[in-house]
mmCIF file of C-alpha atoms in Angstrom:
data_model
loop_
_atom_site.group_PDB
_atom_site.id
_atom_site.type_symbol
_atom_site.label_atom_id
_atom_site.label_comp_id
_atom_site.label_asym_id
_atom_site.label_seq_id
_atom_site.Cartn_x
_atom_site.Cartn_y
_atom_site.Cartn_z
ATOM 1 C CA MET A 1 -54.474 19.874 33.213
ATOM 2 C CA GLN A 2 -53.048 19.808 29.677
ATOM 3 C CA ASN A 3 -50.978 22.641 28.236
ATOM 4 C CA ASP A 4 -52.887 25.041 25.955
ATOM 5 C CA TRP A 5 -51.694 23.863 22.555
ATOM 6 C CA THR A 6 -52.372 20.197 23.392
ATOM 7 C CA THR A 7 -55.862 21.015 24.721
ATOM 8 C CA ASN A 8 -56.730 23.210 21.737
ATOM 9 C CA ARG A 9 -55.543 20.596 19.292
ATOM 10 C CA ARG A 10 -57.582 17.864 20.963
ATOM 11 C CA LYS A 11 -60.723 20.045 20.944
ATOM 12 C CA PHE A 12 -60.181 20.807 17.279
ATOM 13 C CA LEU A 13 -59.847 17.121 16.359
ATOM 14 C CA GLN A 14 -62.907 16.197 18.404
ATOM 15 C CA LYS A 15 -64.950 18.964 16.817
ATOM 16 C CA SER A 16 -63.771 18.007 13.346
ATOM 17 C CA ALA A 17 -64.687 14.355 13.935
ATOM 18 C CA LEU A 18 -68.195 15.259 15.125
ATOM 19 C CA LEU A 19 -68.800 17.562 12.209
ATOM 20 C CA ALA A 20 -67.487 14.984 9.772
ATOM 21 C CA ALA A 21 -69.847 12.376 11.219
ATOM 22 C CA GLY A 22 -72.762 14.786 10.921
ATOM 23 C CA THR A 23 -71.912 15.578 7.323
ATOM 24 C CA PHE A 24 -71.774 11.864 6.484
ATOM 25 C CA ALA A 25 -75.191 11.297 8.032
ATOM 26 C CA LEU A 26 -77.004 14.444 6.996
ATOM 27 C CA GLY A 27 -75.309 15.621 3.842
ATOM 28 C CA ASN A 28 -73.695 19.033 3.305
ATOM 29 C CA GLN A 29 -73.799 21.407 6.240
ATOM 30 C CA PRO A 30 -74.228 25.187 6.016
ATOM 31 C CA THR A 31 -70.986 27.151 6.062
ATOM 32 C CA TRP A 32 -71.563 28.298 9.626
ATOM 33 C CA ALA A 33 -71.382 24.671 10.788
ATOM 34 C CA GLN A 34 -67.879 24.044 9.431
ATOM 35 C CA PRO A 35 -64.990 23.867 11.947
ATOM 36 C CA THR A 36 -63.064 27.097 12.376
ATOM 37 C CA PRO A 37 -59.335 26.562 11.766
ATOM 38 C CA LEU A 38 -57.250 27.098 14.869
ATOM 39 C CA ALA A 39 -54.490 29.616 15.134
ATOM 40 C CA ASN A 40 -51.051 28.117 15.553
ATOM 41 C CA PRO A 41 -51.272 26.133 18.837
ATOM 42 C CA LEU A 42 -47.615 26.801 19.718
ATOM 43 C CA PRO A 43 -46.686 30.190 21.186
ATOM 44 C CA ARG A 44 -45.083 32.637 18.757
ATOM 45 C CA TRP A 45 -41.741 32.468 20.529
ATOM 46 C CA LYS A 46 -39.022 34.771 19.173
ATOM 47 C CA GLY A 47 -35.342 34.460 19.955
ATOM 48 C CA PHE A 48 -32.045 32.770 19.247
ATOM 49 C CA ASN A 49 -30.061 29.561 19.098
ATOM 50 C CA LEU A 50 -27.261 29.468 21.687
ATOM 51 C CA LEU A 51 -24.287 27.297 20.726
ATOM 52 C CA ASP A 52 -22.637 26.775 24.105
ATOM 53 C CA PHE A 53 -23.014 22.967 23.898
ATOM 54 C CA PHE A 54 -23.032 22.574 20.125
ATOM 55 C CA ALA A 55 -19.519 21.096 19.775
ATOM 56 C CA PRO A 56 -19.003 17.388 20.574
ATOM 57 C CA ASP A 57 -15.756 18.300 22.349
ATOM 58 C CA PRO A 58 -16.187 20.981 25.042
ATOM 59 C CA ALA A 59 -12.631 22.121 24.283
ATOM 60 C CA ASN A 60 -13.995 23.420 20.962
ATOM 61 C CA SER A 61 -17.072 25.078 22.423
ATOM 62 C CA ARG A 62 -18.164 28.577 21.443
ATOM 63 C CA PRO A 63 -17.711 31.491 23.884
ATOM 64 C CA ALA A 64 -20.164 31.052 26.739
ATOM 65 C CA THR A 65 -23.487 32.825 26.858
ATOM 66 C CA THR A 66 -23.531 35.139 29.880
ATOM 67 C CA GLU A 67 -26.379 36.328 32.026
ATOM 68 C CA GLN A 68 -25.835 39.774 30.516
ATOM 69 C CA HIS A 69 -26.519 38.345 27.049
ATOM 70 C CA LEU A 70 -29.769 36.816 28.287
ATOM 71 C CA LYS A 71 -30.800 40.103 29.839
ATOM 72 C CA TRP A 72 -30.164 41.914 26.564
ATOM 73 C CA MET A 73 -32.358 39.412 24.729
ATOM 74 C CA ALA A 74 -35.202 39.982 27.177
ATOM 75 C CA ASP A 75 -34.745 43.754 27.167
ATOM 76 C CA TRP A 76 -34.872 43.763 23.360
ATOM 77 C CA GLY A 77 -38.217 41.955 23.456
ATOM 78 C CA PHE A 78 -37.262 38.305 22.853
ATOM 79 C CA ASP A 79 -38.652 35.379 24.847
ATOM 80 C CA PHE A 80 -37.026 32.188 23.518
ATOM 81 C CA VAL A 81 -33.702 30.380 23.272
ATOM 82 C CA ARG A 82 -32.964 27.022 21.685
ATOM 83 C CA LEU A 83 -30.005 24.983 22.947
ATOM 84 C CA PRO A 84 -28.716 22.606 20.234
ATOM 85 C CA MET A 85 -26.660 20.080 22.198
ATOM 86 C CA ALA A 86 -24.139 17.469 21.105
ATOM 87 C CA TYR A 87 -24.533 14.527 23.479
ATOM 88 C CA PRO A 88 -20.718 13.854 23.552
ATOM 89 C CA SER A 89 -20.252 17.297 25.107
ATOM 90 C CA TYR A 90 -21.772 16.012 28.363
ATOM 91 C CA VAL A 91 -20.556 12.385 28.277
ATOM 92 C CA SER A 92 -17.323 11.041 29.797
ATOM 93 C CA PHE A 93 -15.048 9.016 27.485
ATOM 94 C CA ASP A 94 -11.504 8.983 26.142
ATOM 95 C CA ARG A 95 -11.618 11.762 23.552
ATOM 96 C CA SER A 96 -8.431 10.582 21.884
ATOM 97 C CA LYS A 97 -10.438 7.627 20.532
ATOM 98 C CA PRO A 98 -13.863 7.180 18.913
ATOM 99 C CA ILE A 99 -16.648 6.812 21.446
ATOM 100 C CA GLN A 100 -17.738 3.224 22.180
ATOM 101 C CA VAL A 101 -21.327 2.023 22.544
ATOM 102 C CA GLU A 102 -20.845 1.240 26.245
ATOM 103 C CA GLN A 103 -19.705 4.850 26.867
ATOM 104 C CA VAL A 104 -22.707 6.649 25.370
ATOM 105 C CA ARG A 105 -24.600 6.666 28.694
ATOM 106 C CA ASN A 106 -21.672 7.875 30.818
ATOM 107 C CA ILE A 107 -23.295 11.152 31.826
ATOM 108 C CA ASP A 108 -20.844 13.750 33.138
ATOM 109 C CA THR A 109 -22.897 15.539 35.784
ATOM 110 C CA GLN A 110 -20.486 18.473 35.941
ATOM 111 C CA ALA A 111 -21.193 19.096 32.262
ATOM 112 C CA THR A 112 -24.957 18.667 32.615
ATOM 113 C CA ASP A 113 -24.910 21.028 35.599
ATOM 114 C CA LYS A 114 -23.571 23.729 33.261
ATOM 115 C CA ILE A 115 -26.438 23.131 30.851
ATOM 116 C CA GLU A 116 -28.931 23.272 33.696
ATOM 117 C CA GLN A 117 -27.387 26.503 34.965
ATOM 118 C CA LEU A 118 -27.840 28.162 31.558
ATOM 119 C CA VAL A 119 -31.443 26.956 31.386
ATOM 120 C CA PHE A 120 -32.311 28.456 34.762
ATOM 121 C CA LEU A 121 -30.489 31.705 33.962
ATOM 122 C CA ALA A 122 -32.636 31.986 30.839
ATOM 123 C CA HIS A 123 -35.746 31.336 32.913
ATOM 124 C CA LYS A 124 -34.660 34.071 35.310
ATOM 125 C CA HIS A 125 -34.987 36.528 32.435
ATOM 126 C CA GLY A 126 -38.306 35.206 31.177
ATOM 127 C CA LEU A 127 -36.943 33.174 28.273
ATOM 128 C CA HIS A 128 -38.475 29.862 27.241
ATOM 129 C CA VAL A 129 -35.782 27.223 26.643
ATOM 130 C CA SER A 130 -36.002 24.528 23.989
ATOM 131 C CA LEU A 131 -33.517 21.705 24.565
ATOM 132 C CA ASN A 132 -32.477 20.053 21.314
ATOM 133 C CA LEU A 133 -30.277 17.056 20.578
ATOM 134 C CA HIS A 134 -28.318 18.388 17.626
ATOM 135 C CA ARG A 135 -26.049 15.354 17.800
ATOM 136 C CA ALA A 136 -27.874 12.307 19.145
ATOM 137 C CA PRO A 137 -26.512 8.785 19.624
ATOM 138 C CA GLY A 138 -26.098 7.493 16.083
ATOM 139 C CA PHE A 139 -27.079 10.598 14.134
ATOM 140 C CA CYS A 140 -26.171 14.185 13.336
ATOM 141 C CA VAL A 141 -26.877 16.236 10.233
ATOM 142 C CA ASN A 142 -23.260 17.435 10.463
ATOM 143 C CA ALA A 143 -20.091 15.395 10.001
ATOM 144 C CA GLY A 144 -17.115 15.740 12.321
ATOM 145 C CA PHE A 145 -17.623 13.000 14.920
ATOM 146 C CA GLU A 146 -17.447 9.220 14.554
ATOM 147 C CA GLU A 147 -20.595 7.529 15.850
ATOM 148 C CA PRO A 148 -20.466 3.868 17.006
ATOM 149 C CA TYR A 149 -23.796 3.002 15.301
ATOM 150 C CA ASN A 150 -26.735 4.369 13.296
ATOM 151 C CA LEU A 151 -29.845 5.720 15.003
ATOM 152 C CA TRP A 152 -32.122 4.613 12.161
ATOM 153 C CA GLN A 153 -30.724 1.089 11.856
ATOM 154 C CA ASP A 154 -29.570 -0.068 15.300
ATOM 155 C CA ALA A 155 -31.911 -0.781 18.208
ATOM 156 C CA GLN A 156 -29.194 0.039 20.736
ATOM 157 C CA ALA A 157 -28.770 3.509 19.252
ATOM 158 C CA MET A 158 -32.506 4.172 19.586
ATOM 159 C CA ASP A 159 -32.466 2.878 23.166
ATOM 160 C CA ASP A 160 -29.582 5.205 23.996
ATOM 161 C CA PHE A 161 -31.344 8.121 22.296
ATOM 162 C CA VAL A 162 -34.402 7.499 24.477
ATOM 163 C CA PHE A 163 -32.143 7.195 27.546
ATOM 164 C CA HIS A 164 -30.743 10.678 26.956
ATOM 165 C CA TRP A 165 -34.190 12.214 26.614
ATOM 166 C CA SER A 166 -35.377 10.417 29.729
ATOM 167 C CA PHE A 167 -32.408 11.916 31.570
ATOM 168 C CA TRP A 168 -33.248 15.472 30.485
ATOM 169 C CA ALA A 169 -36.970 15.061 31.082
ATOM 170 C CA LYS A 170 -36.334 13.890 34.648
ATOM 171 C CA ARG A 171 -33.835 16.712 35.179
ATOM 172 C CA PHE A 172 -36.587 19.226 34.409
ATOM 173 C CA ALA A 173 -39.554 17.189 35.629
ATOM 174 C CA GLN A 174 -40.809 20.024 37.835
ATOM 175 C CA THR A 175 -40.333 22.761 35.216
ATOM 176 C CA SER A 176 -43.442 24.262 33.639
ATOM 177 C CA PRO A 177 -44.051 23.624 29.914
ATOM 178 C CA ASP A 178 -44.304 27.396 29.631
ATOM 179 C CA LYS A 179 -40.588 27.494 30.437
ATOM 180 C CA ILE A 180 -39.125 24.432 28.720
ATOM 181 C CA SER A 181 -39.706 22.217 25.687
ATOM 182 C CA PHE A 182 -37.905 19.227 24.207
ATOM 183 C CA ASP A 183 -36.889 19.337 20.528
ATOM 184 C CA LEU A 184 -36.189 15.693 19.772
ATOM 185 C CA LEU A 185 -33.607 15.645 16.988
ATOM 186 C CA ASN A 186 -32.069 18.304 14.798
ATOM 187 C CA GLU A 187 -32.913 18.000 11.086
ATOM 188 C CA PRO A 188 -33.361 14.238 10.570
ATOM 189 C CA CYS A 189 -32.234 12.919 7.192
ATOM 190 C CA THR A 190 -30.480 10.047 5.506
ATOM 191 C CA ARG A 191 -26.962 10.454 4.203
ATOM 192 C CA GLU A 192 -24.885 8.197 1.956
ATOM 193 C CA ASP A 193 -21.755 8.822 4.033
ATOM 194 C CA MET A 194 -22.129 10.191 7.555
ATOM 195 C CA ASN A 195 -18.481 11.270 7.517
ATOM 196 C CA ASP A 196 -18.879 13.361 4.358
ATOM 197 C CA GLN A 197 -20.541 16.735 4.894
ATOM 198 C CA HIS A 198 -21.379 16.986 1.194
ATOM 199 C CA SER A 199 -22.864 13.520 0.690
ATOM 200 C CA LYS A 200 -26.389 13.246 -0.680
ATOM 201 C CA ARG A 201 -29.236 13.538 1.832
ATOM 202 C CA GLY A 202 -32.878 12.542 1.829
ATOM 203 C CA PRO A 203 -35.913 12.109 4.107
ATOM 204 C CA ILE A 204 -36.129 9.504 6.836
ATOM 205 C CA PRO A 205 -38.873 6.929 6.029
ATOM 206 C CA GLY A 206 -42.030 8.086 7.774
ATOM 207 C CA GLU A 207 -42.515 4.928 9.825
ATOM 208 C CA LEU A 208 -38.990 5.267 11.253
ATOM 209 C CA TYR A 209 -39.556 8.901 12.135
ATOM 210 C CA ARG A 210 -42.813 7.974 13.868
ATOM 211 C CA LYS A 211 -41.113 5.190 15.826
ATOM 212 C CA MET A 212 -38.436 7.596 17.031
ATOM 213 C CA ALA A 213 -40.961 10.280 17.965
ATOM 214 C CA ILE A 214 -43.186 7.875 19.904
ATOM 215 C CA GLN A 215 -40.370 6.296 21.905
ATOM 216 C CA ALA A 216 -38.700 9.596 22.776
ATOM 217 C CA SER A 217 -41.904 11.493 23.591
ATOM 218 C CA GLU A 218 -43.191 8.670 25.788
ATOM 219 C CA ALA A 219 -39.938 8.710 27.751
ATOM 220 C CA ILE A 220 -40.136 12.486 28.132
ATOM 221 C CA ARG A 221 -43.760 12.462 29.264
ATOM 222 C CA ALA A 222 -43.122 9.615 31.674
ATOM 223 C CA ALA A 223 -41.232 12.204 33.729
ATOM 224 C CA ASN A 224 -43.957 14.817 33.346
ATOM 225 C CA PRO A 225 -47.082 14.300 31.200
ATOM 226 C CA LYS A 226 -47.264 18.065 30.633
ATOM 227 C CA HIS A 227 -43.847 18.234 28.968
ATOM 228 C CA ARG A 228 -44.025 19.892 25.561
ATOM 229 C CA VAL A 229 -42.359 18.008 22.691
ATOM 230 C CA ILE A 230 -41.299 19.311 19.274
ATOM 231 C CA ALA A 231 -39.989 17.446 16.218
ATOM 232 C CA ASP A 232 -37.854 19.012 13.498
ATOM 233 C CA GLY A 233 -39.106 18.696 9.942
ATOM 234 C CA ASN A 234 -37.985 15.667 7.964
ATOM 235 C CA ASN A 235 -35.359 15.903 5.216
ATOM 236 C CA VAL A 236 -33.069 18.375 7.029
ATOM 237 C CA GLY A 237 -35.969 20.261 8.583
ATOM 238 C CA SER A 238 -37.677 21.080 5.290
ATOM 239 C CA ASN A 239 -40.643 18.671 5.179
ATOM 240 C CA VAL A 240 -43.777 18.458 7.309
ATOM 241 C CA ILE A 241 -44.050 15.062 9.064
ATOM 242 C CA PRO A 242 -47.585 13.773 8.361
ATOM 243 C CA GLU A 243 -46.850 10.494 10.146
ATOM 244 C CA ILE A 244 -46.858 12.158 13.597
ATOM 245 C CA THR A 245 -49.684 14.691 13.419
ATOM 246 C CA ASP A 246 -51.770 12.584 15.836
ATOM 247 C CA LEU A 247 -49.086 12.508 18.561
ATOM 248 C CA ASP A 248 -49.484 15.869 20.324
ATOM 249 C CA ILE A 249 -46.040 16.878 19.085
ATOM 250 C CA GLY A 250 -45.268 20.282 17.603
ATOM 251 C CA GLN A 251 -43.181 20.543 14.441
ATOM 252 C CA SER A 252 -40.246 22.810 13.653
ATOM 253 C CA CYS A 253 -39.589 24.244 10.201
ATOM 254 C CA ARG A 254 -36.592 26.206 8.910
ATOM 255 C CA GLY A 255 -35.919 29.660 7.495
ATOM 256 C CA TYR A 256 -33.064 28.893 5.108
ATOM 257 C CA HIS A 257 -34.777 28.723 1.703
ATOM 258 C CA PRO A 258 -33.274 29.214 -0.828
ATOM 259 C CA GLY A 259 -29.820 28.043 0.209
ATOM 260 C CA ILE A 260 -28.048 30.265 -2.309
ATOM 261 C CA ILE A 261 -29.225 33.193 -0.149
ATOM 262 C CA SER A 262 -28.968 31.764 3.371
ATOM 263 C CA HIS A 263 -25.758 29.784 2.908
ATOM 264 C CA TYR A 264 -23.965 31.680 0.164
ATOM 265 C CA LYS A 265 -20.283 30.642 0.210
ATOM 266 C CA ALA A 266 -20.739 28.529 3.358
ATOM 267 C CA PRO A 267 -17.910 25.980 3.002
ATOM 268 C CA TRP A 268 -19.863 23.105 4.582
ATOM 269 C CA VAL A 269 -22.555 23.517 1.893
ATOM 270 C CA PHE A 270 -20.790 24.563 -1.313
ATOM 271 C CA LYS A 271 -17.546 23.115 -2.670
ATOM 272 C CA GLU A 272 -17.013 25.337 -5.719
ATOM 273 C CA MET A 273 -17.189 28.880 -4.356
ATOM 274 C CA ASP A 274 -16.039 30.606 -7.558
ATOM 275 C CA GLN A 275 -18.916 29.142 -9.560
ATOM 276 C CA LEU A 276 -21.702 30.476 -7.347
ATOM 277 C CA PRO A 277 -23.996 33.138 -8.868
ATOM 278 C CA GLU A 278 -24.238 36.442 -6.997
ATOM 279 C CA PRO A 279 -27.294 36.405 -4.687
ATOM 280 C CA LYS A 280 -30.138 38.866 -5.278
ATOM 281 C CA TRP A 281 -33.549 39.312 -3.673
ATOM 282 C CA PRO A 282 -35.765 39.419 -5.554
ATOM 283 C CA GLY A 283 -34.074 38.643 -8.839
ATOM 284 C CA GLN A 284 -32.636 36.146 -11.264
ATOM 285 C CA VAL A 285 -29.945 34.007 -9.626
ATOM 286 C CA GLY A 286 -28.463 31.330 -11.820
ATOM 287 C CA ASN A 287 -31.280 29.434 -13.507
ATOM 288 C CA GLN A 288 -34.073 30.520 -11.150
ATOM 289 C CA TYR A 289 -35.940 33.687 -10.247
ATOM 290 C CA LEU A 290 -35.978 34.225 -6.487
ATOM 291 C CA SER A 291 -38.979 35.962 -4.956
ATOM 292 C CA ARG A 292 -41.407 36.073 -2.057
ATOM 293 C CA ALA A 293 -43.739 33.812 -4.043
ATOM 294 C CA MET A 294 -41.294 30.913 -3.752
ATOM 295 C CA LEU A 295 -41.230 31.371 0.026
ATOM 296 C CA GLU A 296 -45.013 31.410 0.225
ATOM 297 C CA THR A 297 -45.137 28.150 -1.723
ATOM 298 C CA MET A 298 -42.490 26.571 0.506
ATOM 299 C CA TYR A 299 -44.353 27.482 3.715
ATOM 300 C CA GLU A 300 -47.820 26.405 2.496
ATOM 301 C CA PRO A 301 -47.608 22.889 4.052
ATOM 302 C CA TRP A 302 -46.467 24.350 7.382
ATOM 303 C CA ILE A 303 -49.275 26.878 7.422
ATOM 304 C CA ALA A 304 -51.742 24.110 6.604
ATOM 305 C CA LEU A 305 -50.336 22.129 9.524
ATOM 306 C CA THR A 306 -51.267 24.871 11.999
ATOM 307 C CA LYS A 307 -54.819 24.799 10.638
ATOM 308 C CA GLN A 308 -54.941 21.074 11.423
ATOM 309 C CA GLY A 309 -54.258 21.909 15.050
ATOM 310 C CA VAL A 310 -50.536 21.059 15.049
ATOM 311 C CA GLY A 311 -48.169 23.621 16.543
ATOM 312 C CA VAL A 312 -45.406 25.003 14.319
ATOM 313 C CA HIS A 313 -42.284 26.991 15.193
ATOM 314 C CA CYS A 314 -39.305 27.949 13.027
ATOM 315 C CA GLY A 315 -36.460 26.581 15.132
ATOM 316 C CA GLU A 316 -33.664 27.928 12.930
ATOM 317 C CA CYS A 317 -33.383 30.749 10.425
ATOM 318 C CA GLY A 318 -30.852 33.288 9.250
ATOM 319 C CA CYS A 319 -28.035 33.898 6.829
ATOM 320 C CA PHE A 320 -24.285 33.269 6.620
ATOM 321 C CA ASN A 321 -22.088 36.350 6.622
ATOM 322 C CA LYS A 322 -20.974 36.139 2.966
ATOM 323 C CA THR A 323 -24.384 37.111 1.582
ATOM 324 C CA PRO A 324 -24.532 40.869 0.897
ATOM 325 C CA HIS A 325 -26.201 42.476 3.899
ATOM 326 C CA ALA A 326 -28.870 44.319 1.909
ATOM 327 C CA VAL A 327 -29.831 41.085 0.124
ATOM 328 C CA PHE A 328 -29.973 39.224 3.433
ATOM 329 C CA LEU A 329 -32.232 41.810 5.065
ATOM 330 C CA ALA A 330 -34.597 42.017 2.062
ATOM 331 C CA TRP A 331 -34.951 38.232 1.913
ATOM 332 C CA PHE A 332 -35.212 37.822 5.677
ATOM 333 C CA GLU A 333 -37.961 40.400 5.983
ATOM 334 C CA ASP A 334 -40.073 38.349 3.580
ATOM 335 C CA VAL A 335 -39.353 35.192 5.629
ATOM 336 C CA LEU A 336 -40.281 36.869 8.912
ATOM 337 C CA ASP A 337 -43.348 38.560 7.439
ATOM 338 C CA ILE A 338 -44.762 35.261 6.174
ATOM 339 C CA LEU A 339 -44.082 33.495 9.477
ATOM 340 C CA THR A 340 -45.590 36.346 11.497
ATOM 341 C CA GLU A 341 -48.684 36.533 9.310
ATOM 342 C CA HIS A 342 -49.420 32.950 10.330
ATOM 343 C CA LYS A 343 -48.395 33.343 13.961
ATOM 344 C CA ILE A 344 -45.273 31.191 13.622
ATOM 345 C CA GLY A 345 -42.363 32.175 15.853
ATOM 346 C CA TYR A 346 -38.681 31.915 15.028
ATOM 347 C CA ALA A 347 -35.179 31.466 16.441
ATOM 348 C CA LEU A 348 -32.259 33.092 14.662
ATOM 349 C CA TRP A 349 -29.204 30.933 14.123
ATOM 350 C CA GLU A 350 -27.396 32.374 16.106
ATOM 351 C CA PHE A 351 -27.035 35.119 18.734
ATOM 352 C CA ARG A 352 -23.260 35.589 18.294
ATOM 353 C CA GLY A 353 -21.220 34.470 15.328
ATOM 354 C CA SER A 354 -21.284 34.318 11.539
ATOM 355 C CA PHE A 355 -25.109 34.046 11.335
ATOM 356 C CA GLY A 356 -25.725 36.215 14.357
ATOM 357 C CA MET A 357 -26.688 39.645 15.524
ATOM 358 C CA LEU A 358 -23.443 40.174 17.452
ATOM 359 C CA ASP A 359 -19.926 39.771 16.018
ATOM 360 C CA SER A 360 -21.109 38.310 12.708
ATOM 361 C CA GLY A 361 -17.931 39.290 10.842
ATOM 362 C CA ARG A 362 -19.651 40.816 7.815
ATOM 363 C CA ASP A 363 -17.567 43.081 5.600
ATOM 364 C CA ASP A 364 -20.432 45.371 4.573
ATOM 365 C CA VAL A 365 -22.008 46.317 7.920
ATOM 366 C CA ALA A 366 -21.473 49.516 9.890
ATOM 367 C CA TYR A 367 -21.492 47.841 13.288
ATOM 368 C CA GLU A 368 -22.561 49.637 16.430
ATOM 369 C CA ASP A 369 -20.441 49.123 19.536
ATOM 370 C CA HIS A 370 -22.509 47.433 22.237
ATOM 371 C CA HIS A 371 -20.518 46.924 25.429
ATOM 372 C CA GLY A 372 -17.515 45.746 23.428
ATOM 373 C CA TYR A 373 -19.521 43.618 20.952
ATOM 374 C CA LYS A 374 -20.217 44.514 17.321
ATOM 375 C CA LEU A 375 -23.993 44.872 17.046
ATOM 376 C CA ASP A 376 -25.810 44.604 13.716
ATOM 377 C CA ARG A 377 -28.384 47.280 14.521
ATOM 378 C CA LYS A 378 -30.262 46.872 11.232
ATOM 379 C CA LEU A 379 -30.771 43.187 11.890
ATOM 380 C CA LEU A 380 -31.909 43.836 15.470
ATOM 381 C CA THR A 381 -34.399 46.441 14.240
ATOM 382 C CA LEU A 382 -35.763 43.979 11.679
ATOM 383 C CA LEU A 383 -36.169 41.235 14.271
ATOM 384 C CA GLN A 384 -37.915 43.609 16.678
ATOM 385 C CA LYS A 385 -40.347 44.563 13.914
ATOM 386 C CA TYR A 386 -41.543 40.965 13.803
#
């Protein structure tokens, strides 16, 4: 038995093919005979990114997510968490030196047990978990770790990438697709210099993206053919991936547009902080007018994708803590409203921290004490609305 979004998508494609054949043979059909576009085949999951395993070195990991945190998420009405993982965080090697190719598969089972424990704690509280390789063998959108090869150029890197997904798929082979999904690779892109956070980026050639998606998804579904697979948009999550729409793979967009709002004064994005125009929403910012209309245009290809029978979810969204809070909330409500209108779920980056709902460190928020944490009640209320 296939999962719902796969089954619905297949029925849609079959129906479309039959209708197309009939149109070719018989000419134009009456409007009632045209295929009805599907709703988004992926569930409208709503929740958070958890950064417990985000750092390549566990010594630099964020404060651990507790069972109490997961309970709060569920009690507040959320049903989804995404775990962006750096593969070096659960691999054994000499951390005083760059990792070597022969060390990439040295799985540290004590570390993977911790990941598994968090997954099952989330399941205990009714939360779907999306495992994501944020740093994969040979690629990460972020600098800060020296890779021994390039995922897009070296066959060994791709083999090791597939090995890691095979490991996780087998680990959760008996877990229902209603409870777990596999998000292949965070924000694929090219970069002139992988060690320079500010170097120019661009989209991965479509045939390379397809090759990666096929190899990884086949390895995942070898462990369980029902496993649900998701691929992040090309070009740092911003572009639909037309090359994989036939592969029964969902696609993940982002809620960060425009960057002058979502990443205002984020040091890993902007070098010249003093030259940045003050963010407004809506309003004139620098040489462009920012408005809901620009968001609607940006999301048009993603909305069209759902109508083709491909599932879409917004795997990351949110705003760095230097953007004025009122501007953030006004912009973010438009983002959430557009996504919700088209039945696209979302995951805030992050639960705790500078983008988060707890302890975000904003200067212009009257925080509410919540069991010793600083809760952004206005943000929580907005999220609950959508």
